[in-house]
PDB file of C-alpha atoms in Angstrom:
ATOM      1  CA  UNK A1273       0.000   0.000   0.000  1.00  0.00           C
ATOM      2  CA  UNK A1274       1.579   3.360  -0.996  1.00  0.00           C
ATOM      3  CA  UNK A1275       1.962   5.726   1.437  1.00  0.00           C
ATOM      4  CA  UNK A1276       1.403   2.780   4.436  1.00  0.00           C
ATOM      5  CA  UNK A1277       3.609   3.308   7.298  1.00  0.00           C
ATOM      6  CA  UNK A1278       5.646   0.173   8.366  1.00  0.00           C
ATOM      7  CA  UNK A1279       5.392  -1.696  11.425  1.00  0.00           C
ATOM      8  CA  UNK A1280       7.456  -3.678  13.274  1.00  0.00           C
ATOM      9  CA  UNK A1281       7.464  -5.531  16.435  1.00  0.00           C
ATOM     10  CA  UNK A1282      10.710  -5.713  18.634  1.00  0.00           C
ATOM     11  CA  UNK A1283      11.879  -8.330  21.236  1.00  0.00           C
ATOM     12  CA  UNK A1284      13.123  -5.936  23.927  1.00  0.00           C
ATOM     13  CA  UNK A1285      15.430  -7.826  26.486  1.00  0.00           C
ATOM     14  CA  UNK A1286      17.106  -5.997  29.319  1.00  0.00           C
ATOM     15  CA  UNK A1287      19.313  -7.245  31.749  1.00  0.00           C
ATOM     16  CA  UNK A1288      20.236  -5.883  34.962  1.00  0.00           C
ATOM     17  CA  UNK A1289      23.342  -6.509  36.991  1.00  0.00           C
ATOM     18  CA  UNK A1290      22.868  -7.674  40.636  1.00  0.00           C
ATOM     19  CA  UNK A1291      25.161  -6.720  43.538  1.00  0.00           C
ATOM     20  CA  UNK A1292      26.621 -10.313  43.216  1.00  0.00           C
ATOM     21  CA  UNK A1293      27.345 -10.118  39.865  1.00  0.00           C
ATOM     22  CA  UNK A1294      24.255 -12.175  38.924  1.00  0.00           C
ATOM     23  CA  UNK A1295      22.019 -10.956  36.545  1.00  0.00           C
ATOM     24  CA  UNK A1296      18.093 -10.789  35.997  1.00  0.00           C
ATOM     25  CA  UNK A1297      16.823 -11.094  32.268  1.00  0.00           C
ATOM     26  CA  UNK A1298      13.037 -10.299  31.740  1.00  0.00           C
ATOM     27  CA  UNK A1299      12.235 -10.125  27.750  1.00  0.00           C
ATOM     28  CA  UNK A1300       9.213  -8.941  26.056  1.00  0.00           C
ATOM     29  CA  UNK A1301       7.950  -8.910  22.774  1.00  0.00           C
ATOM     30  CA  UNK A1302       7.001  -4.878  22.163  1.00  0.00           C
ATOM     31  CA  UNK A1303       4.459  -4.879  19.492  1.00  0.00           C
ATOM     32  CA  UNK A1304       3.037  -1.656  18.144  1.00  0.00           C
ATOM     33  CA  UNK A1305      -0.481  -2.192  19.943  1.00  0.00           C
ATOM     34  CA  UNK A1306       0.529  -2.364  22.837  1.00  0.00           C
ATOM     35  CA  UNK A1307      -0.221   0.429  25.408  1.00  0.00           C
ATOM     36  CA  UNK A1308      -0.832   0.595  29.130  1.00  0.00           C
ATOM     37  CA  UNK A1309      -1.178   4.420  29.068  1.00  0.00           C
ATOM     38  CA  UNK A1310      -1.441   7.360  26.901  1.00  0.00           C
ATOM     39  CA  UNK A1311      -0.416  11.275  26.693  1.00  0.00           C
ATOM     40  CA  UNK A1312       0.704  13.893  24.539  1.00  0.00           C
ATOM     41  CA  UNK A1313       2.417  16.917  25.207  1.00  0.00           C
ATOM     42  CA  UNK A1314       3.769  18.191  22.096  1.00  0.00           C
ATOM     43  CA  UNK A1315       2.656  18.614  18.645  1.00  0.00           C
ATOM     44  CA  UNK A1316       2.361  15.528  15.954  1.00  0.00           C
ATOM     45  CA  UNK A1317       3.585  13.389  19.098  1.00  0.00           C
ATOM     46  CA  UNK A1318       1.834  10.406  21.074  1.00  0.00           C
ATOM     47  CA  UNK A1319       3.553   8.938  24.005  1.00  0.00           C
ATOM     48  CA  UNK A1320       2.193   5.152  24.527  1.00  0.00           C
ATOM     49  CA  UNK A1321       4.037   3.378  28.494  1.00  0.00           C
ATOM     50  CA  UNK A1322       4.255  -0.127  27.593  1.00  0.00           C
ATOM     51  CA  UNK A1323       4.618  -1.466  30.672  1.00  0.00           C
ATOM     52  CA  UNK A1324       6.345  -0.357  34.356  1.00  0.00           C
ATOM     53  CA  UNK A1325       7.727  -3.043  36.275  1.00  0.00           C
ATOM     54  CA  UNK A1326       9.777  -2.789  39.883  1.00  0.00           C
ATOM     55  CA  UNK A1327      13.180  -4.383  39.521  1.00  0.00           C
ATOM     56  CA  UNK A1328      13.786  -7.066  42.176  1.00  0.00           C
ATOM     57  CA  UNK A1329      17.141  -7.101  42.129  1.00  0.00           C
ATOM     58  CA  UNK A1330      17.180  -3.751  42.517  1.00  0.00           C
ATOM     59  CA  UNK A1331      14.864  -2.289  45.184  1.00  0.00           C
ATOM     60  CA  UNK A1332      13.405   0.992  44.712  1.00  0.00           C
ATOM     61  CA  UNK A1333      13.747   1.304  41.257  1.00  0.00           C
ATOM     62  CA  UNK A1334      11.451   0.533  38.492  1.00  0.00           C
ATOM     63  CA  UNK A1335      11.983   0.047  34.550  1.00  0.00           C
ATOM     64  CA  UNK A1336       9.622   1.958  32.158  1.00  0.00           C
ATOM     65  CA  UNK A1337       9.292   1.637  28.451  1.00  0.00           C
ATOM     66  CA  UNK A1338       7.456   3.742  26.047  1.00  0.00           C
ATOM     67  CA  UNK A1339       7.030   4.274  23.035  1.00  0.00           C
ATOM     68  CA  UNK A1340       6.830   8.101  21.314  1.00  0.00           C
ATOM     69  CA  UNK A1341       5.139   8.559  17.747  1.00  0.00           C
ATOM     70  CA  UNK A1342       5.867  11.190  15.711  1.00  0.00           C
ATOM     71  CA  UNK A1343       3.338  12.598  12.906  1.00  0.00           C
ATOM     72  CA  UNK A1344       5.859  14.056   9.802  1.00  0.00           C
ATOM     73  CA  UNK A1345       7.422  17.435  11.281  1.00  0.00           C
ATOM     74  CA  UNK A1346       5.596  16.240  15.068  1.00  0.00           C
ATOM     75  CA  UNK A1347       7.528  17.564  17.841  1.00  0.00           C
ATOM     76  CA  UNK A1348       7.765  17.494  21.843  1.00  0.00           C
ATOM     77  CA  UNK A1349       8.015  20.311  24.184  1.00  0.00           C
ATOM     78  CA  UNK A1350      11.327  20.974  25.592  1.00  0.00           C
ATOM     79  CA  UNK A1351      11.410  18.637  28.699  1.00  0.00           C
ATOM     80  CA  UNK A1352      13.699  17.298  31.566  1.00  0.00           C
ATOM     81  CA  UNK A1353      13.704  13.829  33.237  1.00  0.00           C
ATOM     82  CA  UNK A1354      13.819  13.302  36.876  1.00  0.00           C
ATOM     83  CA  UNK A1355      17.331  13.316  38.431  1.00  0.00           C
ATOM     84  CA  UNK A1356      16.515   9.831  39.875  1.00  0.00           C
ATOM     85  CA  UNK A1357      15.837   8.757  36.129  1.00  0.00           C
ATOM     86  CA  UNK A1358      18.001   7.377  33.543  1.00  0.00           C
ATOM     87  CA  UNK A1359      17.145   7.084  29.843  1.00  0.00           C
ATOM     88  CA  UNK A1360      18.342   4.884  27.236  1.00  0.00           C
ATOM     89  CA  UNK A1361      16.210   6.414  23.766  1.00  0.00           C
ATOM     90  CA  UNK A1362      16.076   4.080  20.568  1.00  0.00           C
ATOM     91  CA  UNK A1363      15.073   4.561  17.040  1.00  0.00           C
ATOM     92  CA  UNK A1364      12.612   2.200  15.901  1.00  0.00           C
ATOM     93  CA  UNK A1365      11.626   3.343  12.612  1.00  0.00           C
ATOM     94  CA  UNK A1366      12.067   7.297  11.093  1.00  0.00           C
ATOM     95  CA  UNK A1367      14.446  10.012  12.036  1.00  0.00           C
ATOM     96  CA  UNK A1368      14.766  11.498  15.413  1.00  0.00           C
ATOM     97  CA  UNK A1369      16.620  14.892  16.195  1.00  0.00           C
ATOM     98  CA  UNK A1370      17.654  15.114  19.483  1.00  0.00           C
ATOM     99  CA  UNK A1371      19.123  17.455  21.734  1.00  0.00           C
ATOM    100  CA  UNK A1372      20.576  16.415  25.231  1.00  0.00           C
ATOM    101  CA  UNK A1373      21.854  19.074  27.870  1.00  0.00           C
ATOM    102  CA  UNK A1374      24.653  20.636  26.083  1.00  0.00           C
ATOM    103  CA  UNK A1375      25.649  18.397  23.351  1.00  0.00           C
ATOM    104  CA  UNK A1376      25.132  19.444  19.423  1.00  0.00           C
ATOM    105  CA  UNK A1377      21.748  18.612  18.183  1.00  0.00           C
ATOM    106  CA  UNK A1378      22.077  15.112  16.706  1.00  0.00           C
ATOM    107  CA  UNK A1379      19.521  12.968  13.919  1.00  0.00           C
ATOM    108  CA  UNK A1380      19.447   9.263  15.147  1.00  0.00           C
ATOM    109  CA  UNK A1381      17.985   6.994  12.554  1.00  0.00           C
ATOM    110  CA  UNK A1382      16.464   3.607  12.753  1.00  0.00           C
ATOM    111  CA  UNK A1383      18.635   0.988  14.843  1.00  0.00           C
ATOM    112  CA  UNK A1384      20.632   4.246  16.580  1.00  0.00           C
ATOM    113  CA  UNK A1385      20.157   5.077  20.234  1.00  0.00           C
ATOM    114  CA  UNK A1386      20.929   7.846  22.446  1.00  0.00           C
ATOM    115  CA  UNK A1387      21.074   8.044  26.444  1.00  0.00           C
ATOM    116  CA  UNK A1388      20.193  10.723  28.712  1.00  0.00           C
ATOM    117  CA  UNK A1389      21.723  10.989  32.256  1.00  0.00           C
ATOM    118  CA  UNK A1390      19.693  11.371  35.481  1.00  0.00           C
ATOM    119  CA  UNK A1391      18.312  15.098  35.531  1.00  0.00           C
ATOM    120  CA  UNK A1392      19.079  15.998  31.784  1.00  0.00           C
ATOM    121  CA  UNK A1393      17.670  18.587  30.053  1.00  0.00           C
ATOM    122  CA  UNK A1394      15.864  17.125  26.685  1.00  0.00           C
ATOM    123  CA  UNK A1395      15.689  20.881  24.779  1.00  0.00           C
ATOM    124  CA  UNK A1396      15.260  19.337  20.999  1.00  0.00           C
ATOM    125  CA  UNK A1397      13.207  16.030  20.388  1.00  0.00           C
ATOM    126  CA  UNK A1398      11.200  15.457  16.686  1.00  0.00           C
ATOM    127  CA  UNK A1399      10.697  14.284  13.888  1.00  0.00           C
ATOM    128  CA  UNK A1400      13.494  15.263  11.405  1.00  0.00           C
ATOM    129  CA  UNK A1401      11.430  13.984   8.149  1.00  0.00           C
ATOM    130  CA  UNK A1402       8.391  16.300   7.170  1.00  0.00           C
ATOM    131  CA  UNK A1403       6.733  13.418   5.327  1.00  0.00           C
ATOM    132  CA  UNK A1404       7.586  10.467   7.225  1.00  0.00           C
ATOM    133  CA  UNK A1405       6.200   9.367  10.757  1.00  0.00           C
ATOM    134  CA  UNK A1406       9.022   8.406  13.271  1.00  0.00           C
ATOM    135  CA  UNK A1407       9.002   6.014  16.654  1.00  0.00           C
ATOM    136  CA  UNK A1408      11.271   5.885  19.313  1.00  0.00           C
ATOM    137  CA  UNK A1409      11.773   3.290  22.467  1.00  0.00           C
ATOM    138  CA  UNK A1410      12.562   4.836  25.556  1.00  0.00           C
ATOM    139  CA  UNK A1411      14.236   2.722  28.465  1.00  0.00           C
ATOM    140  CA  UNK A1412      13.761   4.439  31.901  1.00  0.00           C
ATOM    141  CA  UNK A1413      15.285   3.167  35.184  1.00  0.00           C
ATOM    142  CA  UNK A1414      14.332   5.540  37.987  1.00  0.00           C
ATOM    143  CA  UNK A1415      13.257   5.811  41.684  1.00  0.00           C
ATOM    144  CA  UNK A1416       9.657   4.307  42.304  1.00  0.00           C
ATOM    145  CA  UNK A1417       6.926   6.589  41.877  1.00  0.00           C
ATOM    146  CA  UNK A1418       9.343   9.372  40.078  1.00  0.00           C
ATOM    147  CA  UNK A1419       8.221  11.636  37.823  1.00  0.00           C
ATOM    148  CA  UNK A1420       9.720  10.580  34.817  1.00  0.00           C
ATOM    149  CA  UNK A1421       9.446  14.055  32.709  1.00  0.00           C
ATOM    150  CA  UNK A1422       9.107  17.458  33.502  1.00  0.00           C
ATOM    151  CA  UNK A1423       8.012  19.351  30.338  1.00  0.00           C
ATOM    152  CA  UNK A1424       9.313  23.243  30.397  1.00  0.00           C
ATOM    153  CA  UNK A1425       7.253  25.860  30.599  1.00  0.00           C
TER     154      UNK A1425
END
């Protein structure tokens, strides 16, 4: 179909390092319907959580992934993520330009990733293609019951 916009589902496995040096691996299969909650803040952009989960190797934090559409030219507020938080940001299909605290503004395409230290100040984030959507996967390990993001105002 011309004009369709492709989807793909990912197997997303993460695996967290214990104190002992044993690890936990928890792996789930990330499809593009799936959706535990929904918000938007910007413009042309839909943020999707996939699914929050405590870490039990690790008490007090919990994992979050989400997903963030972006309509051609869609775009998300300048925002900053919770000092407890740590983001790990990859592109699942599109262009992304991103711009993190004081680095240059970067475009990440499909199968690149970007991370975002605890407290970080997320000034750029869209779509770099005015005719094609874009998708990112966002990995957050924070404090329970943080606030993940903090959109400027």
């Amino acid at each position: 179909v011309m004009g369709a916009r492709r989807h793909r589902s990912i197997a997303l496995v993460i695996v967290t390092a214990g104190l002992g040096g044993m690890a936990a691996v928890d792996a789930y299969a990330v499809g593009v319907t799936a959706a535990a909650g929904n918000v938007s803040a910007g413009k042309g952009e839909h943020v999707a959580q996939i699914f929050a989960k405590p870490l039990a190797n690790v008490p007090g934090k919990t994992l979050t992934v989400l997903t963030v559409d972006y309509a051609p030219s869609g775009v998300s507020p300048p925002h900053h993520h919770a000092k407890e938080a740590e983001v790990f940001a990859y592109v699942v299909d599109g262009a992304v330009r991103s711009k993190v605290n004081d680095e240059p503004e970067r475009v990440y395409k499909g199968g690149q990733f970007w991370y975002e230290p605890p407290g970080a100040a997320h000034t750029v984030s869209a779509n770099a293609s005015t005719t094609e959507p874009a998708r990112i996967l966002a990995v957050v390990v924070a404090d329970d019951g943080v606030e993940l993001t903090i959109v400027d105002r």
